[in-house]
Structures are given as structure tokens and as C-alpha cells.
Amino acid sequence: MVVLLFVAFCGVTYNYVQGALKPLHPNSSQQIQVQIPAGSTSKQIGNILEKKKIIKNGFVFDYYTRTKKLGGFKSGYYVLKPSMTLTQIAKELAKGGSATALMNTGRVVVREGATADQIGDEVALNTKYSKQAFLNLLNDESFLKELQAKYPELLDSAMQAKDVRYRLEGYLYPATYTASKKTTLKELVTEMVATTNQHLQPYYAEIKDKKYTVHEVLTMASLVEREGATDDDRRMIAGVFWNRIDKKMKLQTDVAVLYALGHHKEVVTYKDLEVDSPYNLYKYEGYGPGPYNNPSLSAIKATLNPKDRDKGYLYFVADIHSKKVYYSKDYDEHQKNVEMVQAKTDASKKNENK
């Protein structure tokens, strides 16, 4: 009887530990800030993580990390998720945390080329507002009409666009914004839009003279933003895109496909190119319903003043190692450039593996 009870106890303990090794909430995207004091043991860290509802059991964290020899945990602030495994958490803690708080700082950083979804993450991380509340506001009709009345030159064409995912995608200027506890979400988004209007003010006449709409310029600029790394390449790439538009050629940019898919991927597959979305520029002509991110002034200026359009370039391919971009006028020349860049990439990988 004693033996049977012992075996049963061991079985329960094993199952309990195995369960505690799994993420607390595997599908959660929630981010939680945690502070690890200097000199904390793995047992103390486990207790902190359990109290913060990041892991299931602090004791199991301590046991697991010591058994797997996962240590060297450093103090500081970390942002962790309940969807992370114990190994993932341990590796983060070994990297070292921030000396200052990472969440609820009130500082919202909109990076050049950030999408509305990415900005929503930043808002949720550093303000009292949720990502979903932020994204909902970008399509709030009454709010949009208020903004249009304030900034008609900026938003008139945006309000006429069809099939856009977020009406204000592309209109949230890359900068750092400060939101106090009293700042409303509308005030925060209004400041982002107002900053875009301020920076575009000197270019409205030029946009009109060139017979573009602001929406068209920001849409093209958002593609140029992600395709070109330097000001010069952005101007060249803008020229390629405008040349393709003139010839009614599809732009065929991975930037658009990734936006159509709704998530980032390192490699775009042939299957991805078939995604049925008006944003998929492998499938549809033109530049799509609206911006794919929130472009920098550099990308906007490049779009308005492309370089070497008269040379007739219709293709480009970038060497990701040297950052050099190769331009061509026809498909055969482009294929040679692609093969050359691929050969350089393969050679570089071989050297890395030696």
C-alpha cells in the first residue's frame, strides 16, 4: 500500500512539473514588466515571475533553470510574456535588463516605417490605453471627420480612399511623443497627425502641381521607406516604382505582400504571393489602397523627387551584405543581377560556416 501511494505521488509530481514547464498562456500577446533586483537568486526570481503571472510556478522555474544550468541572471527591468517558455525567459534574464522602466513611461516612440500595429504595441506598452483601443480610433468615423476639418489638405484624399485597413495608417509621423496620465488617446493620435501635417505643409503645393494626392504620395513613400536604406537609394527606387506605374507594370514588392499577410516573415514564399488582398502588389496593379507604414520625411521627399527616371530603370535588387542596390532596365539584365547577388550571398554563408 505504501509503495502504491509513493508511485502515485511520483506520478502526480511528474505531471505537475511537466505542466508547470509549459507557458502560462501560450497564445497570449500580453506584455508584463518585471523588475529583478540585484543579487536575486533563481528561487527569488521564480517567485517574482509567479507573482507577476508570467509563469505557472516559481519553484519549478528554480528547479528547471538549475537542472538545465541556465543561470547568470542579471538585474534590471524586463518586459516578458506569459506565452514564453521557461528557456526563453531564462535567456532574456541572462542578457541583462534596463536600468530604467520599459513600460508605462509615457513616451511613445513612432519609428520610421513603423506600421499602425507596431505603434499600437508601443502605445499599449507605455500608456494606459490598449492596442485595440488605439487601432479602433484610427478608423473612428466621427474622430476622423474632426481631424479632416482641422487638416483638410492632409486628410481629404485619405477620407476618399477605399479598402484601407487603417484610415490613419501613414499619417502618424515618426517621432517621440509624451503622454501624461491626463492625455487622452484622441489627443495622442491628434498630435501624431498634426506633426505629419506640420512636416508636409511645405510640400502640399508641389504635390498638387505634380497632380498627385497626399494619399498617393504617402502610399508610395511607405513602400520606398522599407525598400531603400539610404536617401540616394530611396530616390532611385522611387524612380523605378514610378516608371513601373507609368508602364502599368505591377510593383511586385515584398513590403506590400507582408502587409497583406498581416505579419512579418523573413522569407516570402510563392504561396504568400497569392494572398487575396488589395494590398498585394504582386496580384494587383497600382500602389494599393493606402500606406503600408508611416514613412519618414526622407522617403516622402524621395517619392516627390525621384532620381534617374529618364534612364528607364524598371527593376532593382539589393545585396543585403554590402547594402549595394543594382538597377536594370529589362528583365534579363535584372535576372543576371539577381544571380550575381545570390552567388555573393551563398559565398558569404559558406565563409560564415567555416
Coordinates of C-alpha atoms in Angstrom, one line a residue:
M1 CA 0.0 0.0 0.0
V2 CA 2.8 2.4 0.9
V3 CA 4.6 1.6 -2.3
L4 CA 1.5 2.2 -4.4
L5 CA 0.9 5.5 -2.7
F6 CA 4.5 6.5 -3.3
V7 CA 4.3 5.6 -7.0
A8 CA 1.0 7.6 -7.4
F9 CA 2.6 10.6 -5.6
C10 CA 5.6 10.5 -8.0
G11 CA 3.2 10.3 -11.0
V12 CA 1.3 13.3 -9.8
T13 CA 4.5 15.2 -9.1
Y14 CA 5.9 14.5 -12.6
N15 CA 2.7 15.6 -14.3
Y16 CA 2.6 18.7 -12.1
V17 CA 6.2 19.7 -13.0
Q18 CA 5.7 18.9 -16.7
G19 CA 2.6 21.1 -16.7
A20 CA 4.5 23.9 -15.0
L21 CA 7.2 23.8 -17.6
K22 CA 4.7 24.9 -20.3
P23 CA 3.9 28.6 -20.9
L24 CA 1.3 30.0 -18.6
H25 CA -0.8 31.3 -21.5
P26 CA 0.6 30.0 -24.8
N27 CA -1.5 32.3 -27.1
S28 CA -1.3 35.5 -25.0
S29 CA 0.3 38.6 -26.5
Q30 CA 0.2 40.4 -23.2
Q31 CA 3.5 42.1 -22.2
I32 CA 4.3 42.4 -18.5
Q33 CA 7.1 44.5 -17.0
V34 CA 9.1 42.9 -14.2
Q35 CA 12.0 44.3 -12.1
I36 CA 14.7 41.9 -11.0
P37 CA 16.7 43.3 -8.0
A38 CA 20.5 42.9 -8.0
G39 CA 21.7 39.7 -6.4
S40 CA 18.4 37.8 -6.8
T41 CA 18.7 34.0 -6.7
S42 CA 16.8 31.8 -9.2
K43 CA 14.4 30.9 -6.4
Q44 CA 13.7 34.6 -5.7
I45 CA 13.3 35.3 -9.4
G46 CA 10.9 32.4 -9.8
N47 CA 8.7 33.8 -7.0
I48 CA 8.7 37.3 -8.7
L49 CA 7.7 35.8 -12.0
E50 CA 4.9 33.7 -10.5
K51 CA 3.5 36.7 -8.6
K52 CA 3.6 38.7 -11.8
K53 CA 1.6 35.9 -13.5
I54 CA 4.3 35.3 -16.1
I55 CA 5.0 31.6 -15.2
K56 CA 2.9 28.9 -13.5
N57 CA 5.3 28.0 -10.7
G58 CA 8.3 29.7 -9.1
F59 CA 9.6 26.5 -7.6
V60 CA 9.6 24.7 -10.9
F61 CA 11.4 27.7 -12.5
D62 CA 14.2 27.5 -9.9
Y63 CA 14.4 23.7 -10.3
Y64 CA 14.4 23.8 -14.1
T65 CA 17.0 26.5 -14.5
R66 CA 19.4 24.9 -12.1
T67 CA 19.0 21.5 -13.7
K68 CA 19.5 22.9 -17.2
K69 CA 22.4 25.1 -15.9
L70 CA 20.6 28.2 -17.1
G71 CA 21.9 31.0 -14.9
G72 CA 23.9 34.2 -14.9
F73 CA 20.6 36.2 -14.4
K74 CA 21.1 39.9 -14.3
S75 CA 19.2 42.7 -12.6
G76 CA 17.1 45.3 -14.2
Y77 CA 13.7 45.9 -15.9
Y78 CA 12.4 43.3 -18.4
V79 CA 9.3 43.0 -20.5
L80 CA 8.2 39.4 -20.6
K81 CA 5.1 37.5 -21.9
P82 CA 3.1 34.6 -20.3
S83 CA 3.4 32.9 -23.7
M84 CA 7.2 32.5 -23.2
T85 CA 8.8 29.2 -22.3
L86 CA 11.0 28.9 -19.2
T87 CA 14.0 28.6 -21.5
Q88 CA 13.1 31.8 -23.4
I89 CA 12.6 33.7 -20.1
A90 CA 15.9 32.4 -18.7
K91 CA 17.7 33.6 -21.8
E92 CA 16.2 37.0 -21.6
L93 CA 17.2 37.3 -18.0
A94 CA 20.7 36.4 -18.8
K95 CA 21.0 39.2 -21.4
G96 CA 20.6 41.9 -18.8
G97 CA 17.8 44.3 -18.1
S98 CA 17.3 48.0 -18.5
A99 CA 18.3 50.3 -15.7
T100 CA 15.0 52.3 -16.2
A101 CA 11.4 51.2 -16.6
L102 CA 10.5 50.0 -20.1
M103 CA 6.7 50.2 -19.7
N104 CA 4.3 52.9 -18.7
T105 CA 6.9 55.5 -19.3
G106 CA 4.5 57.8 -21.1
R107 CA 7.0 58.0 -24.0
V108 CA 5.6 56.7 -27.3
V109 CA 8.2 56.2 -29.9
V110 CA 6.9 56.1 -33.5
R111 CA 9.8 54.7 -35.6
E112 CA 10.3 55.5 -39.2
G113 CA 8.5 52.9 -41.2
A114 CA 6.5 51.5 -38.2
T115 CA 3.1 50.1 -39.0
A116 CA -0.1 51.1 -37.1
D117 CA 0.1 47.7 -35.4
Q118 CA 3.6 48.3 -34.2
I119 CA 2.7 51.7 -33.0
G120 CA -0.3 50.1 -31.2
D121 CA 2.2 47.8 -29.3
E122 CA 4.2 50.9 -28.3
V123 CA 1.1 52.7 -27.1
A124 CA 0.0 49.7 -25.0
L125 CA 3.5 49.3 -23.6
N126 CA 3.8 52.9 -22.4
T127 CA 0.4 54.3 -21.8
K128 CA -2.8 53.2 -20.1
Y129 CA -4.5 52.5 -23.4
S130 CA -4.8 49.2 -25.1
K131 CA -3.5 48.4 -28.6
Q132 CA -7.1 47.6 -29.7
A133 CA -8.4 50.9 -28.5
F134 CA -5.7 52.7 -30.4
L135 CA -6.4 50.7 -33.6
N136 CA -10.1 51.3 -33.3
L137 CA -9.6 55.0 -33.1
L138 CA -7.7 55.0 -36.4
N139 CA -11.0 54.0 -38.1
D140 CA -13.4 56.0 -35.9
E141 CA -15.6 58.0 -38.3
S142 CA -16.5 60.8 -36.0
F143 CA -12.9 61.3 -34.9
L144 CA -11.7 61.1 -38.5
K145 CA -14.1 63.9 -39.5
E146 CA -12.9 66.1 -36.7
L147 CA -9.3 65.6 -37.9
Q148 CA -10.3 66.2 -41.5
A149 CA -11.9 69.5 -40.6
K150 CA -8.6 70.6 -38.8
Y151 CA -6.3 69.3 -41.5
P152 CA -8.1 69.2 -44.9
E153 CA -5.0 69.4 -47.1
L154 CA -3.6 66.3 -45.3
L155 CA -6.7 64.2 -44.9
D156 CA -9.2 64.9 -47.7
S157 CA -7.7 62.3 -50.1
A158 CA -7.3 59.8 -47.2
M159 CA -11.0 60.0 -46.4
Q160 CA -11.9 59.1 -50.0
A161 CA -9.7 56.0 -50.1
K162 CA -11.4 52.6 -50.2
D163 CA -10.5 49.3 -48.7
V164 CA -7.9 50.7 -46.3
R165 CA -7.1 48.6 -43.3
Y166 CA -6.5 51.7 -41.0
R167 CA -7.6 55.1 -42.2
L168 CA -4.7 56.8 -40.5
E169 CA -2.0 54.4 -41.5
G170 CA 0.7 56.6 -43.0
Y171 CA -0.4 59.7 -41.2
L172 CA 1.2 59.1 -37.8
Y173 CA 4.5 61.0 -38.0
P174 CA 7.7 59.2 -36.8
A175 CA 8.8 61.0 -33.6
T176 CA 8.7 60.6 -29.9
Y177 CA 5.5 61.7 -28.1
T178 CA 4.9 62.2 -24.4
A179 CA 1.6 61.1 -22.9
S180 CA 0.9 62.1 -19.3
K181 CA -1.7 60.4 -17.2
K182 CA -4.2 63.0 -18.3
T183 CA -3.5 62.7 -22.0
T184 CA -6.4 61.2 -23.8
L185 CA -5.9 58.7 -26.7
K186 CA -7.5 61.2 -29.1
E187 CA -5.1 63.9 -28.0
L188 CA -2.1 61.5 -28.6
V189 CA -3.2 60.4 -32.1
T190 CA -4.1 64.0 -33.0
E191 CA -0.6 65.1 -32.1
M192 CA 0.8 62.4 -34.4
V193 CA -1.4 63.6 -37.3
A194 CA -0.7 67.3 -36.5
T195 CA 3.0 66.6 -36.7
T196 CA 2.6 64.9 -40.1
N197 CA 0.6 68.0 -41.3
Q198 CA 3.4 70.3 -40.0
H199 CA 6.1 68.5 -41.9
L200 CA 4.1 68.1 -45.1
Q201 CA 3.0 71.8 -45.2
P202 CA 5.9 72.9 -47.4
Y203 CA 5.1 70.1 -49.9
Y204 CA 1.4 70.5 -50.5
A205 CA 1.8 72.9 -53.4
E206 CA 4.4 70.6 -55.0
I207 CA 2.1 67.5 -54.6
K208 CA -0.7 69.4 -56.2
D209 CA 1.5 70.7 -59.1
K210 CA 2.6 67.1 -59.8
K211 CA -1.0 66.0 -59.9
Y212 CA -0.7 63.6 -57.0
T213 CA -2.9 63.3 -54.0
V214 CA -1.3 63.3 -50.5
H215 CA -2.6 59.8 -50.1
E216 CA -0.9 58.6 -53.2
V217 CA 2.4 60.2 -52.1
L218 CA 2.3 58.7 -48.6
T219 CA 1.4 55.3 -50.0
M220 CA 4.3 55.3 -52.4
A221 CA 6.6 56.8 -49.7
S222 CA 5.7 53.9 -47.4
L223 CA 7.0 51.4 -50.0
V224 CA 10.1 53.5 -50.7
E225 CA 10.7 53.7 -46.9
R226 CA 11.1 50.0 -46.5
E227 CA 12.9 49.2 -49.8
G228 CA 15.7 51.8 -49.6
A229 CA 18.2 52.2 -46.8
T230 CA 19.9 55.5 -47.9
D231 CA 18.4 58.8 -49.2
D232 CA 20.0 58.2 -52.6
D233 CA 18.7 54.6 -53.0
R234 CA 15.2 55.8 -51.9
R235 CA 15.2 58.3 -54.7
M236 CA 16.4 55.7 -57.2
I237 CA 13.8 53.1 -56.0
A238 CA 11.1 55.8 -56.2
G239 CA 12.1 56.3 -59.8
V240 CA 11.8 52.6 -60.5
F241 CA 8.4 52.4 -58.9
W242 CA 7.0 55.5 -60.8
N243 CA 8.4 54.1 -64.1
R244 CA 6.6 50.8 -63.5
I245 CA 3.4 52.7 -62.7
D246 CA 3.7 54.6 -66.0
K247 CA 4.1 51.3 -67.9
K248 CA 1.2 49.7 -65.9
M249 CA 3.5 47.1 -64.5
K250 CA 2.8 45.6 -61.1
L251 CA 5.2 46.9 -58.4
Q252 CA 5.8 43.4 -57.0
T253 CA 7.2 44.5 -53.7
D254 CA 7.5 42.2 -50.7
V255 CA 6.7 45.1 -48.5
A256 CA 3.1 45.1 -49.8
V257 CA 2.8 41.3 -49.5
L258 CA 3.9 41.3 -45.9
Y259 CA 1.4 44.0 -45.1
A260 CA -1.3 42.0 -46.9
L261 CA -0.4 38.9 -44.8
G262 CA -0.7 41.0 -41.6
H263 CA 2.5 39.6 -40.1
H264 CA 6.3 39.7 -40.6
K265 CA 8.2 36.9 -42.2
E266 CA 11.9 36.6 -43.0
V267 CA 11.2 34.8 -46.3
V268 CA 8.2 35.5 -48.6
T269 CA 7.1 32.3 -50.4
Y270 CA 5.4 31.8 -53.7
K271 CA 2.3 30.8 -51.8
D272 CA 2.4 34.2 -50.0
L273 CA 2.4 36.0 -53.3
E274 CA -1.1 34.6 -53.9
V275 CA -2.7 36.2 -50.8
D276 CA -6.0 37.7 -51.9
S277 CA -5.7 41.3 -50.7
P278 CA -5.9 44.7 -52.4
Y279 CA -2.6 45.4 -50.7
N280 CA -0.9 42.5 -52.6
L281 CA 1.0 44.3 -55.4
Y282 CA 2.1 41.0 -57.0
K283 CA -1.6 40.4 -57.7
Y284 CA -2.8 44.0 -58.5
E285 CA -1.6 47.0 -60.4
G286 CA -1.0 50.4 -58.9
Y287 CA 0.2 51.1 -55.4
G288 CA -2.7 49.7 -53.3
P289 CA -5.4 51.2 -51.1
G290 CA -3.1 53.2 -48.8
P291 CA 0.1 53.4 -46.9
Y292 CA 1.8 50.2 -45.7
N293 CA 3.5 52.0 -42.8
N294 CA 4.3 55.5 -41.5
P295 CA 7.1 56.9 -43.7
S296 CA 9.8 59.3 -42.9
L297 CA 10.2 62.7 -44.4
S298 CA 13.2 61.3 -46.3
A299 CA 11.0 58.7 -48.1
I300 CA 8.4 61.4 -48.8
K301 CA 11.0 63.7 -50.4
A302 CA 12.4 60.8 -52.4
T303 CA 9.0 60.0 -53.7
L304 CA 8.4 63.6 -54.8
N305 CA 11.9 63.9 -56.3
P306 CA 13.0 60.5 -57.8
K307 CA 16.4 60.1 -59.3
D308 CA 17.4 59.0 -62.8
R309 CA 13.8 58.3 -64.0
D310 CA 15.0 59.1 -67.5
K311 CA 17.3 56.2 -67.5
G312 CA 14.3 53.9 -67.6
Y313 CA 15.1 51.6 -64.7
L314 CA 12.3 49.1 -64.1
Y315 CA 14.0 46.6 -61.7
F316 CA 16.3 46.6 -58.7
V317 CA 17.8 44.0 -56.3
A318 CA 19.7 44.7 -53.1
D319 CA 22.8 42.9 -51.8
I320 CA 21.9 42.5 -48.1
H321 CA 25.5 42.2 -47.1
S322 CA 27.1 45.1 -49.0
K323 CA 23.9 47.1 -49.0
K324 CA 24.5 47.9 -52.6
V325 CA 21.5 48.1 -54.9
Y326 CA 21.7 47.1 -58.5
Y327 CA 19.3 48.6 -61.1
S328 CA 18.3 47.4 -64.5
K329 CA 16.2 48.3 -67.5
D330 CA 15.0 44.9 -68.6
Y331 CA 14.2 41.5 -67.0
D332 CA 17.2 39.6 -68.5
E333 CA 19.6 42.2 -67.0
H334 CA 17.7 42.0 -63.7
Q335 CA 18.0 38.2 -63.6
K336 CA 21.8 38.5 -64.1
N337 CA 21.9 40.9 -61.1
V338 CA 19.8 38.6 -59.0
E339 CA 22.1 35.6 -59.8
M340 CA 25.2 37.7 -59.0
V341 CA 23.7 38.8 -55.7
Q342 CA 22.6 35.3 -54.8
A343 CA 26.1 34.0 -55.6
K344 CA 27.6 36.6 -53.3
T345 CA 25.2 35.6 -50.6
D346 CA 25.9 31.9 -50.9
A347 CA 29.7 32.6 -50.8
S348 CA 29.2 34.8 -47.7
K349 CA 27.3 32.0 -45.9
K350 CA 30.0 29.5 -46.7
N351 CA 32.6 31.7 -45.2
E352 CA 30.4 32.2 -42.1
N353 CA 30.1 28.4 -41.6
K354 CA 33.8 27.7 -41.9

